[in-house]
Coordinates of C-alpha atoms in Angstrom, one line a residue:
M1 CA 14.4 22.9 -12.9
T2 CA 15.4 19.7 -11.3
L3 CA 18.2 18.9 -8.8
S4 CA 20.1 15.7 -8.1
V5 CA 22.2 15.1 -5.0
S6 CA 25.2 12.8 -4.9
V7 CA 28.5 12.3 -3.2
D8 CA 31.9 13.0 -4.6
E9 CA 33.9 10.4 -2.7
E10 CA 37.3 11.6 -3.9
K11 CA 36.7 15.2 -2.6
A12 CA 34.5 14.1 0.3
V13 CA 31.7 16.5 -0.6
Y14 CA 28.0 16.4 -1.5
E15 CA 27.4 17.6 -5.0
V16 CA 24.2 19.1 -6.3
R17 CA 23.6 19.0 -10.1
A18 CA 21.0 21.3 -11.6
R19 CA 19.3 20.7 -15.0
G20 CA 16.8 23.1 -16.4
E21 CA 15.8 24.9 -19.6
R22 CA 19.1 26.2 -21.1
F23 CA 20.8 25.9 -17.7
S24 CA 23.0 23.4 -15.9
G25 CA 25.3 23.7 -13.0
R26 CA 27.1 22.0 -10.1
K27 CA 27.6 23.0 -6.5
P28 CA 29.6 21.3 -3.8
F29 CA 28.8 21.2 0.0
S30 CA 30.9 19.7 2.7
R31 CA 28.5 20.2 5.6
T32 CA 25.1 18.5 5.6
M33 CA 23.0 21.3 7.0
E34 CA 24.5 23.8 4.5
L35 CA 23.3 21.4 1.8
V36 CA 19.8 21.2 3.4
Q37 CA 19.5 25.0 3.7
F38 CA 20.4 25.3 0.1
L39 CA 17.8 22.8 -1.0
R40 CA 15.2 24.6 1.0
H41 CA 16.2 28.1 -0.4
P42 CA 13.0 28.6 -2.5
I43 CA 10.6 27.9 0.4
T44 CA 12.6 29.7 3.1
R45 CA 13.6 32.8 1.2
G46 CA 10.6 33.0 -1.1
V47 CA 12.7 34.2 -4.0
P48 CA 14.7 32.4 -6.8
Y49 CA 18.3 31.5 -6.2
Q50 CA 21.0 33.3 -8.1
W51 CA 23.2 30.7 -9.7
D52 CA 26.0 31.7 -12.0
G53 CA 24.2 34.9 -12.8
R54 CA 20.9 33.2 -13.5
L55 CA 17.8 33.3 -11.3
V56 CA 16.6 29.7 -10.8
T57 CA 14.0 28.0 -8.6
W58 CA 12.7 24.5 -7.9
N59 CA 10.0 22.7 -5.9
H60 CA 11.6 21.4 -2.7
H61 CA 8.9 18.6 -2.6
E62 CA 9.1 17.3 -6.1
D63 CA 12.1 18.5 -8.0
I64 CA 15.0 16.8 -6.0
D65 CA 16.4 13.4 -6.6
Y66 CA 18.3 12.2 -3.5
A67 CA 19.5 8.9 -4.9
N68 CA 20.6 6.9 -1.9
L69 CA 20.8 10.0 0.4
T70 CA 17.2 9.7 1.3
F71 CA 17.8 10.6 5.0
L72 CA 18.0 14.2 3.7
E73 CA 14.5 14.3 2.3
P74 CA 12.5 14.8 5.5
L75 CA 14.9 17.6 6.5
V76 CA 14.3 19.3 3.2
R77 CA 10.6 18.8 2.9
R78 CA 9.9 20.0 6.5
S79 CA 11.6 22.5 8.7
G80 CA 12.7 21.0 12.0
F81 CA 11.9 17.3 11.4
F82 CA 12.3 15.8 14.8
P83 CA 15.7 17.4 15.4
N84 CA 16.4 15.4 18.6
V85 CA 15.7 12.1 16.9
H86 CA 16.3 12.2 13.2
Q87 CA 20.1 12.6 13.2
C88 CA 22.4 12.8 10.2
P89 CA 26.1 13.0 9.7
H90 CA 27.4 16.5 10.3
T91 CA 29.6 16.4 7.2
C92 CA 30.0 14.4 4.0
R93 CA 33.3 13.0 5.3
E94 CA 31.5 11.7 8.4
L95 CA 29.0 9.9 6.2
L96 CA 31.8 8.4 4.1
T97 CA 33.7 7.1 7.2
A98 CA 30.5 5.7 8.8
K99 CA 30.3 1.9 9.3
R100 CA 27.8 0.0 7.2
G101 CA 25.3 -1.6 9.6
K102 CA 23.1 -4.6 9.0
R103 CA 19.7 -4.2 7.2
V104 CA 16.8 -3.5 9.6
T105 CA 13.1 -3.5 9.2
M106 CA 10.9 -0.5 10.2
V107 CA 7.7 -2.0 11.5
C108 CA 4.9 0.5 11.2
R109 CA 1.6 0.1 13.1
S110 CA -1.4 2.3 13.8
V111 CA -2.3 3.4 17.3
H112 CA -5.4 5.2 18.7
N113 CA -3.9 8.6 17.9
G114 CA -1.8 8.0 14.9
F115 CA 1.1 5.7 14.1
R116 CA 4.2 4.3 15.7
V117 CA 7.3 2.4 14.5
T118 CA 9.5 -0.2 16.0
F119 CA 12.7 -1.7 14.5
S120 CA 13.4 -5.3 13.9
G121 CA 17.1 -6.4 13.6
L122 CA 18.4 -3.2 15.2
P123 CA 20.9 -3.4 18.1
K124 CA 19.1 -2.8 21.5
R125 CA 21.2 0.2 22.4
S126 CA 21.0 1.9 19.0
Q127 CA 20.0 5.6 19.2
L128 CA 17.5 4.9 16.4
R129 CA 15.3 3.2 18.9
S130 CA 14.4 6.7 20.1
W131 CA 11.8 6.6 17.3
E132 CA 10.0 3.8 19.0
G133 CA 8.3 5.9 21.7
I134 CA 7.1 8.7 19.5
D135 CA 3.5 9.2 18.3
L136 CA 3.6 10.0 14.6
S137 CA 1.0 11.7 12.3
E138 CA 0.4 10.4 8.8
D139 CA 2.8 13.1 7.5
D140 CA 5.4 12.2 10.0
L141 CA 5.2 8.5 9.0
G142 CA 5.3 9.3 5.3
L143 CA 8.4 11.4 5.6
L144 CA 10.2 8.9 7.9
T145 CA 9.5 6.0 5.5
T146 CA 11.2 7.9 2.6
C147 CA 14.5 7.0 4.3
T148 CA 15.9 3.9 2.8
E149 CA 18.8 4.4 5.1
L150 CA 19.1 5.8 8.7
Y151 CA 22.1 7.1 10.5
D152 CA 22.9 6.2 14.1
P153 CA 25.2 9.0 15.3
Q154 CA 26.1 7.2 18.6
C155 CA 27.6 4.2 16.7
K156 CA 28.4 6.2 13.6
T157 CA 26.6 3.5 11.5
V158 CA 24.3 3.7 8.5
H159 CA 21.6 1.1 8.5
P160 CA 19.7 0.1 5.3
V161 CA 15.9 0.1 6.0
D162 CA 13.1 -2.1 4.8
L163 CA 9.4 -1.4 5.5
D164 CA 6.8 -3.6 7.1
V165 CA 3.4 -1.8 6.7
S166 CA 1.1 -4.8 7.6
G167 CA 0.2 -3.0 10.8
V168 CA -1.1 0.1 9.0
F169 CA -2.7 -1.5 6.0
E170 CA -6.2 -1.2 7.3
A171 CA -5.7 2.2 9.0
P172 CA -7.0 5.4 7.3
V173 CA -3.9 6.6 5.4
H174 CA -5.4 9.4 3.3
H175 CA -2.4 10.8 1.4
A176 CA -0.1 7.9 1.0
E177 CA 0.5 8.7 -2.7
Q178 CA 2.4 11.8 -1.5
Y179 CA 5.1 9.5 -0.1
P180 CA 6.2 7.1 -2.8
A181 CA 8.1 4.7 -0.4
L182 CA 5.0 4.3 1.9
Y183 CA 2.7 4.0 -1.1
K184 CA 4.8 1.4 -2.7
A185 CA 5.0 -0.6 0.5
L186 CA 1.2 -0.5 0.9
I187 CA 0.6 -1.7 -2.6
H188 CA 3.2 -4.5 -2.0
E189 CA 1.3 -5.5 1.1
A190 CA -2.0 -5.4 -0.8
K191 CA -0.5 -7.8 -3.4
I192 CA 0.6 -10.2 -0.7
R193 CA -2.8 -10.2 0.9
A194 CA -4.5 -10.7 -2.5
G195 CA -2.2 -13.6 -3.2
V196 CA -0.6 -11.9 -6.2
E197 CA 3.1 -12.6 -6.6
P198 CA 4.9 -9.3 -5.7
D199 CA 6.8 -7.8 -8.6
Y200 CA 5.2 -10.5 -10.8
H201 CA 6.4 -9.0 -14.1
E202 CA 10.0 -8.7 -12.9
E203 CA 10.2 -12.3 -11.9
E204 CA 11.2 -15.1 -14.3
E205 CA 8.0 -16.1 -16.2
V206 CA 6.8 -19.7 -15.9
D207 CA 7.5 -21.6 -19.1
E208 CA 4.0 -22.2 -20.6
K209 CA 5.0 -25.5 -22.2
E210 CA 6.4 -26.8 -18.9
E211 CA 3.1 -25.8 -17.3
E212 CA 1.1 -27.7 -19.9
V213 CA 3.3 -30.8 -19.3
E214 CA 2.6 -30.6 -15.5
V215 CA -1.1 -30.3 -16.0
G216 CA -1.2 -33.0 -18.6
S217 CA 0.7 -35.4 -16.3
M218 CA -1.7 -34.8 -13.5
V219 CA -4.6 -35.7 -15.7
A220 CA -3.0 -39.0 -16.6
E221 CA -2.0 -39.9 -13.0
G222 CA -4.9 -39.0 -10.8
D223 CA -8.7 -38.6 -10.6
V224 CA -9.9 -36.1 -13.1
Y225 CA -11.7 -33.1 -11.6
R226 CA -14.3 -30.8 -13.1
S227 CA -15.5 -27.4 -12.0
R228 CA -18.8 -27.1 -10.2
G229 CA -18.6 -23.3 -10.0
V230 CA -16.7 -20.2 -8.9
D231 CA -17.9 -18.1 -6.0
V232 CA -17.0 -15.3 -3.7
V233 CA -16.9 -16.3 0.0
S234 CA -16.7 -13.8 2.9
V235 CA -14.6 -14.9 5.9
Q236 CA -14.6 -12.4 8.7
R237 CA -13.7 -9.1 6.9
N238 CA -12.0 -10.7 3.8
R239 CA -13.7 -11.9 0.7
H240 CA -12.1 -14.9 -1.1
V241 CA -12.7 -16.4 -4.5
T242 CA -13.1 -20.1 -4.3
V243 CA -13.5 -22.8 -6.9
C244 CA -15.6 -25.8 -6.2
L245 CA -14.3 -29.0 -7.9
E246 CA -15.7 -32.5 -8.2
S247 CA -13.7 -35.6 -9.1
D248 CA -15.0 -38.4 -11.3
M249 CA -15.2 -40.4 -8.0
G250 CA -17.5 -37.9 -6.5
D251 CA -15.0 -36.2 -4.2
I252 CA -15.7 -32.5 -3.6
A253 CA -12.9 -29.9 -3.0
E254 CA -13.3 -26.2 -2.4
V255 CA -10.1 -24.3 -3.2
T256 CA -9.3 -20.6 -2.6
V257 CA -7.7 -19.1 -5.6
V258 CA -7.8 -15.4 -4.6
K259 CA -7.1 -14.8 -0.9
D260 CA -8.3 -11.2 -0.6
V261 CA -10.6 -9.6 -3.2
E262 CA -10.6 -6.2 -1.6
A263 CA -6.8 -6.0 -1.5
L264 CA -6.6 -7.0 -5.2
A265 CA -9.2 -4.3 -6.0
E266 CA -7.2 -1.8 -4.1
V267 CA -4.0 -2.7 -5.9
S268 CA -5.8 -2.3 -9.3
T269 CA -7.4 1.0 -8.2
Y270 CA -4.5 2.8 -6.6
G271 CA -1.6 1.0 -8.1
E272 CA -1.4 -0.6 -11.5
A273 CA -4.2 -2.5 -13.3
I274 CA -4.0 -6.2 -13.0
H275 CA -3.0 -8.4 -16.0
E276 CA -5.3 -11.3 -16.7
E277 CA -2.2 -13.5 -17.0
T278 CA -1.4 -12.7 -13.3
V279 CA -4.8 -14.0 -12.2
E280 CA -4.5 -17.0 -14.5
Q281 CA -1.1 -17.9 -12.9
M282 CA -2.7 -17.6 -9.4
V283 CA -5.4 -20.1 -10.5
V284 CA -2.8 -22.5 -11.9
R285 CA -0.8 -22.4 -8.7
A286 CA -3.8 -22.9 -6.5
L287 CA -5.2 -25.8 -8.5
R288 CA -1.8 -27.5 -9.2
A289 CA -2.7 -30.4 -7.0
Y290 CA -5.8 -31.3 -8.9
A291 CA -6.0 -33.0 -12.2
L292 CA -7.9 -30.7 -14.6
S293 CA -8.2 -30.9 -18.3
D294 CA -7.0 -28.0 -20.4
E295 CA -10.7 -27.2 -21.2
V296 CA -11.8 -27.2 -17.5
L297 CA -8.7 -25.1 -16.5
K298 CA -9.4 -22.6 -19.2
H299 CA -13.1 -22.3 -18.1
V300 CA -12.1 -21.8 -14.5
K301 CA -9.6 -19.1 -15.4
A302 CA -12.2 -17.2 -17.4
E303 CA -14.8 -17.5 -14.6
V304 CA -12.4 -16.2 -11.9
V305 CA -11.5 -13.2 -14.1
R306 CA -15.2 -12.5 -14.8
T307 CA -15.9 -12.8 -11.0
L308 CA -13.1 -10.4 -10.2
H309 CA -14.4 -7.9 -12.8
E310 CA -17.8 -8.0 -11.1
E311 CA -16.1 -7.4 -7.7
G312 CA -14.4 -4.2 -8.9
V313 CA -11.0 -5.4 -9.9
R314 CA -9.6 -3.2 -12.7
F315 CA -7.8 -5.2 -15.4
S316 CA -5.2 -4.0 -17.9
E317 CA -6.4 -3.7 -21.5
E318 CA -3.0 -4.7 -22.9

């Protein structure tokens, strides 16, 4: 059975909706901790819950949809989640009357014995800054990052939260997939490091005909370049894919078309497979300043894709 949690603003109560095989039901709660205790019933009591004469149960880790009430999730998934720091409204009415604060960024970083967070854009005296002096385990960080909103009880303000995980990207995060928000943020960071446009398929696609016109105009206006090869170059700990170009005047240019091969490989392994069109667009963007014929550009695209295949990048078969 699955549960979804929402707010009935008219009645100022939380509402839990249940959907299961031949069963559905609704249950209101006015107090936040009563709601949390109910959602934890199967794990704390060890027996099914009797609901309208039926015995029902659910997995408190996987079967609950919190919608925008994500501040509840750490409290449900773990008993006593930093009770002196992770505060929530006492009642649904308190939540509804809370002020809407500005969006803040939770900046995550690794330290010698775990992780820590700081907040960017948060008022200096906000009670949420209590998080900044606490050493967190991977599980602590994963649960905290599930919160897309955090409540400041002192100011009675709800702050929307973004994540910055650049400081933990290279740290050993062994079970990030158990925490979708953290996992998604790490994949997003990997895309940025690899030079892939984040949410590429959700963005407006580049008009292919317009792209052809741009490339064609460059061929007509400037020195024509040809490819001298595609190579993987190691710079410090990162590996880049570079294209070596030579103009008809003998000028040599080395252009990085993929910024971080390992990050791209990680995206394709732990996230979604990479579409060849994505890499081709990366090549076009990187080489936009150089006049390349359609034939040379097509050859370079194919060579970059082949090189990434050899470097362990997984491509979509679609």
